[in-house]
Coordinates of C-alpha atoms in Angstrom, one line a residue:
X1 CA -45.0 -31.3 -21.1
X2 CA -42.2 -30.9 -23.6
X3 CA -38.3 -30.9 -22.9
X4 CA -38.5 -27.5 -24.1
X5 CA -41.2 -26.8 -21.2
X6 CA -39.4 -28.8 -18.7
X7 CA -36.2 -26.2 -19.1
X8 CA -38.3 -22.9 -19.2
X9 CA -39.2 -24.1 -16.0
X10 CA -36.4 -25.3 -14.3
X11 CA -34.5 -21.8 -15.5
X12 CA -37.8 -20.0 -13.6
X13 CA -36.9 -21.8 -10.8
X14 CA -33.5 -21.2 -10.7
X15 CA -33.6 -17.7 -11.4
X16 CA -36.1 -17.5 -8.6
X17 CA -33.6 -18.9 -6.4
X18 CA -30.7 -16.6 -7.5
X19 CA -32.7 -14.1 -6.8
X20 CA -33.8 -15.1 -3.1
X21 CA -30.0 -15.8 -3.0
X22 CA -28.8 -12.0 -3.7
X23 CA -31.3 -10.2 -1.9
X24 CA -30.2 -11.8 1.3
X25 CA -26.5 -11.0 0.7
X26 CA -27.6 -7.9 -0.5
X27 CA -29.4 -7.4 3.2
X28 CA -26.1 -8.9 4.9
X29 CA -24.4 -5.5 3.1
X30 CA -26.9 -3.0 3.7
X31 CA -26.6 -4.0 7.2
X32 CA -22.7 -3.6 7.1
X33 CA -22.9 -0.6 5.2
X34 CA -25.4 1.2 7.9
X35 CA -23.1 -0.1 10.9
X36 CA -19.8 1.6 9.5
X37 CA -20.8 5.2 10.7
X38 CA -17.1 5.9 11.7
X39 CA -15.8 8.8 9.3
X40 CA -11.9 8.9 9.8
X41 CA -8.6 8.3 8.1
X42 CA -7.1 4.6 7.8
X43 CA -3.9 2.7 8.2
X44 CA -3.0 0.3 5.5
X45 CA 0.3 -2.2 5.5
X46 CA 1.2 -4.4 2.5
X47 CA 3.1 -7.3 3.1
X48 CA 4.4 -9.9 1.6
X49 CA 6.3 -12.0 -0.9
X50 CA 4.5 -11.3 -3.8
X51 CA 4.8 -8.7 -6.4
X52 CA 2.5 -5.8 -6.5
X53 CA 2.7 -3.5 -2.4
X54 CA 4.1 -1.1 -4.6
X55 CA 1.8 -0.8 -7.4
X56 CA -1.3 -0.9 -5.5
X57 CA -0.3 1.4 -2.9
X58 CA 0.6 3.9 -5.9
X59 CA -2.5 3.1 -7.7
X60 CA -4.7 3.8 -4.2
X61 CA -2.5 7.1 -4.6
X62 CA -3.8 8.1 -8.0
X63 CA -7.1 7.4 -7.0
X64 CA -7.1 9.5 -4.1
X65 CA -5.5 12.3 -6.8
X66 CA -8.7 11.5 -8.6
X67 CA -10.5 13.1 -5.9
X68 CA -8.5 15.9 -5.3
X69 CA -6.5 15.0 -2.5
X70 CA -3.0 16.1 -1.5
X71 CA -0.6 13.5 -1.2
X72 CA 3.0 13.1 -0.2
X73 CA 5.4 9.7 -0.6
X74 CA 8.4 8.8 1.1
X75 CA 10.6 5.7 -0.9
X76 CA 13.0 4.1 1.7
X77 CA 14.9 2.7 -0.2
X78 CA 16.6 4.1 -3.3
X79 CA 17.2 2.1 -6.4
X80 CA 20.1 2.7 -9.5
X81 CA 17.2 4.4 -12.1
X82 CA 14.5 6.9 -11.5
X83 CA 11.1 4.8 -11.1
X84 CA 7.7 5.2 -13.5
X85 CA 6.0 6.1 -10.3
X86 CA 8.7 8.9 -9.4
X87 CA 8.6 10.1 -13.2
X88 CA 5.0 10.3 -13.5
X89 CA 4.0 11.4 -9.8
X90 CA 6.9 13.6 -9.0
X91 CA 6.3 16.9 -11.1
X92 CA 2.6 16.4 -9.8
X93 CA 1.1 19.6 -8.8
X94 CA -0.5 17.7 -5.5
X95 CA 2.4 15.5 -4.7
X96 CA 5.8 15.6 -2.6
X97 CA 8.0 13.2 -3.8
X98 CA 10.8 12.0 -1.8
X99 CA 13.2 9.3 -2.4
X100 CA 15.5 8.4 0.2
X101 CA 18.7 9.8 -0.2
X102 CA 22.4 8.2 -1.0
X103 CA 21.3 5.4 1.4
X104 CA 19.2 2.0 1.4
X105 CA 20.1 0.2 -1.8
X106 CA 19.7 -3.3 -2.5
X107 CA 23.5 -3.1 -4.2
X108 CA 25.5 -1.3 -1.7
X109 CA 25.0 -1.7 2.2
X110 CA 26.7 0.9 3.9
X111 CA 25.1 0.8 7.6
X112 CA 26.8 4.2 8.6
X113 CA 25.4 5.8 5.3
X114 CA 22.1 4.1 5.8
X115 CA 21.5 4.7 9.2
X116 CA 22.2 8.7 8.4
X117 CA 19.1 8.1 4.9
X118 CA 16.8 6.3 7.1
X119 CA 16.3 9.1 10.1
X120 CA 16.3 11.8 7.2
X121 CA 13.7 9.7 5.4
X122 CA 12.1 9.1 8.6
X123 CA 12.4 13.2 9.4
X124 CA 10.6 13.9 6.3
X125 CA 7.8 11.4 7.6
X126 CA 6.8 12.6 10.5
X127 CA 6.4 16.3 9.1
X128 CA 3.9 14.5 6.4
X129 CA 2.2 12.6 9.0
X130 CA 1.8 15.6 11.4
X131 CA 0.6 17.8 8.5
X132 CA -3.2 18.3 8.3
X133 CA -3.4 19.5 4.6
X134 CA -2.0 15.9 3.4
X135 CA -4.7 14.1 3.1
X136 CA -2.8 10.7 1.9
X137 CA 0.7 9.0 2.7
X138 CA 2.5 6.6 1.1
X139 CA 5.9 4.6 2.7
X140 CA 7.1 3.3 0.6
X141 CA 9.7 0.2 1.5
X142 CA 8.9 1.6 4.8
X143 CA 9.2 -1.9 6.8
X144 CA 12.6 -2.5 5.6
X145 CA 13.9 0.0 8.2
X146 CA 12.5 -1.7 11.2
X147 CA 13.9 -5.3 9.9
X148 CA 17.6 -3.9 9.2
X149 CA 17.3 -2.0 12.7
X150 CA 17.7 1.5 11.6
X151 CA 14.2 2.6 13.0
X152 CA 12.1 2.2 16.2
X153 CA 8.9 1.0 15.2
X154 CA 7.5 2.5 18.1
X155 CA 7.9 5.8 16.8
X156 CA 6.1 5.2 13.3
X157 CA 2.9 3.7 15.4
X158 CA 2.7 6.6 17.8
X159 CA 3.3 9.1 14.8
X160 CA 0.1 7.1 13.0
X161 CA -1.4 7.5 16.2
X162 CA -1.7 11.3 16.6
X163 CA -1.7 12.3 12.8
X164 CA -4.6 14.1 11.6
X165 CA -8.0 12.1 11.8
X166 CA -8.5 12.5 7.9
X167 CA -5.1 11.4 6.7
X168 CA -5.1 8.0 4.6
X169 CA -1.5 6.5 5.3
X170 CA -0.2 3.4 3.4
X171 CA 2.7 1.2 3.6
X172 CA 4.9 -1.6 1.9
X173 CA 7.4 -3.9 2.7
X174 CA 7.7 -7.7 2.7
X175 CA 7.7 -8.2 6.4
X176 CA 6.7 -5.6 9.1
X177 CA 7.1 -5.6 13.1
X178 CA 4.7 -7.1 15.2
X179 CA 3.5 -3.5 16.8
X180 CA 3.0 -2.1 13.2
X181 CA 0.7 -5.4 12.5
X182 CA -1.3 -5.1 15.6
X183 CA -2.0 -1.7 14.7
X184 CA -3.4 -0.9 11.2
X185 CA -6.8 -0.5 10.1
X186 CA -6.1 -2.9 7.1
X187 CA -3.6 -5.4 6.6
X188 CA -3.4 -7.2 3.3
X189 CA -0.3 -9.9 2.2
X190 CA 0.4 -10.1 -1.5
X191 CA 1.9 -14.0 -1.8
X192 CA 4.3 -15.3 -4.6
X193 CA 2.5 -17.9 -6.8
X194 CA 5.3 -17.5 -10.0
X195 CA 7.3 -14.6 -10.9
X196 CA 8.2 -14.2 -14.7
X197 CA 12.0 -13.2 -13.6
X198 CA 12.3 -16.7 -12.0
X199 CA 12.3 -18.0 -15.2
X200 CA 14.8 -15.9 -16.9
X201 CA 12.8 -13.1 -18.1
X202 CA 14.5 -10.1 -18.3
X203 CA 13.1 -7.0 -15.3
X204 CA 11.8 -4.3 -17.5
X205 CA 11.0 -0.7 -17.1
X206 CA 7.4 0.0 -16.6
X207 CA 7.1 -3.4 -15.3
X208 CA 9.3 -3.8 -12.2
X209 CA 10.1 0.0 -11.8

């Protein structure tokens, strides 16, 4: 048999065993998929060091929008310029937009003034989280509150505990408390391999806010 035979039929072979190879993984799904009968809302919490909580949390947010859904956000923590996300999201026919107010910056700590933001923020919360015609929540910064002291965590579990079965709740900070970890659905940590502002370049609208 030729060399050019000799391939065709090693490529048979391995095609054949690709094959064999994805219709068991393709079982090993099925079977997950038929087993997930549970049909409710879900708790997600971003952490970590790495950039990108926000972005994903506000790209899960636009897809929800996708399907319709209403949707509310809470920022904890307010920065010096308006954000793409606010910009774009905030006159949004199916969105309430809330930053928190003349508190939580990363230039000024006031801890009176910031205490006073935080329960605000964390007022406007809870009437989201209690409201059964949001169907999605974003908290934005959320965890920073519990690190700083100026929320209970117990408080935002229970709340995510008795919301309405459908709603869809995410939230980002770099660390979190050990009862919000032990409590979400779906925890995923975003880790720092390099960072472009590390090596001098410049943070940049549409980019880092």
């Amino acid at each position: 048999m030729s060399d050019s035979g000799n391939t065709s039929a090693q490529k048979a072979e391995q095609a054949a065993k690709n094959e064999v190879r994805l219709l068991k993984k393709k079982a090993v799904v099925d079977q997950r998929i038929a087993a997930a009968t549970e049909e409710r809302g879900v708790t997600i919490l971003l952490t970590g060091t790495g950039k990108g909580k926000s972005s994903s949390a506000f790209g899960t947010m636009a897809r929800a929008l996708g399907h319709g859904q209403s949707c509310a956000v809470i920022q904890f923590i307010k920065g010096r310029k308006a954000t793409g996300e606010q910009l774009f999201f905030g006159e949004h026919p199916k969105v309430e937009f809330h930053v928190m107010g003349h508190g939580f910056t990363w230039e000024t700590r006031d801890p009176e003034l910031e205490q006073k933001a935080a329960e605000q923020a964390w007022e406007l919360a809870k009437n989201v989280l209690a409201n059964p015609d949001i169907d999605f929540v974003l908290l934005d910064e959320i965890t920073y509150m519990y690190k700083y002291g100026y929320l209970n965590e117990a408080d935002l579990v229970a709340a995510l505990a008795n919301r309405p079965a459908h709603q869809n709740v995410m939230m980002t900070g770099r660390t979190a408390p050990r009862a919000l970890l032990d409590s979400v659905d779906t925890h995923s940590k975003v880790n720092n391999e390099r960072h472009a502002f590390a090596n001098g370049v410049k943070a940049q609208a549409g980019i880092e806010w």
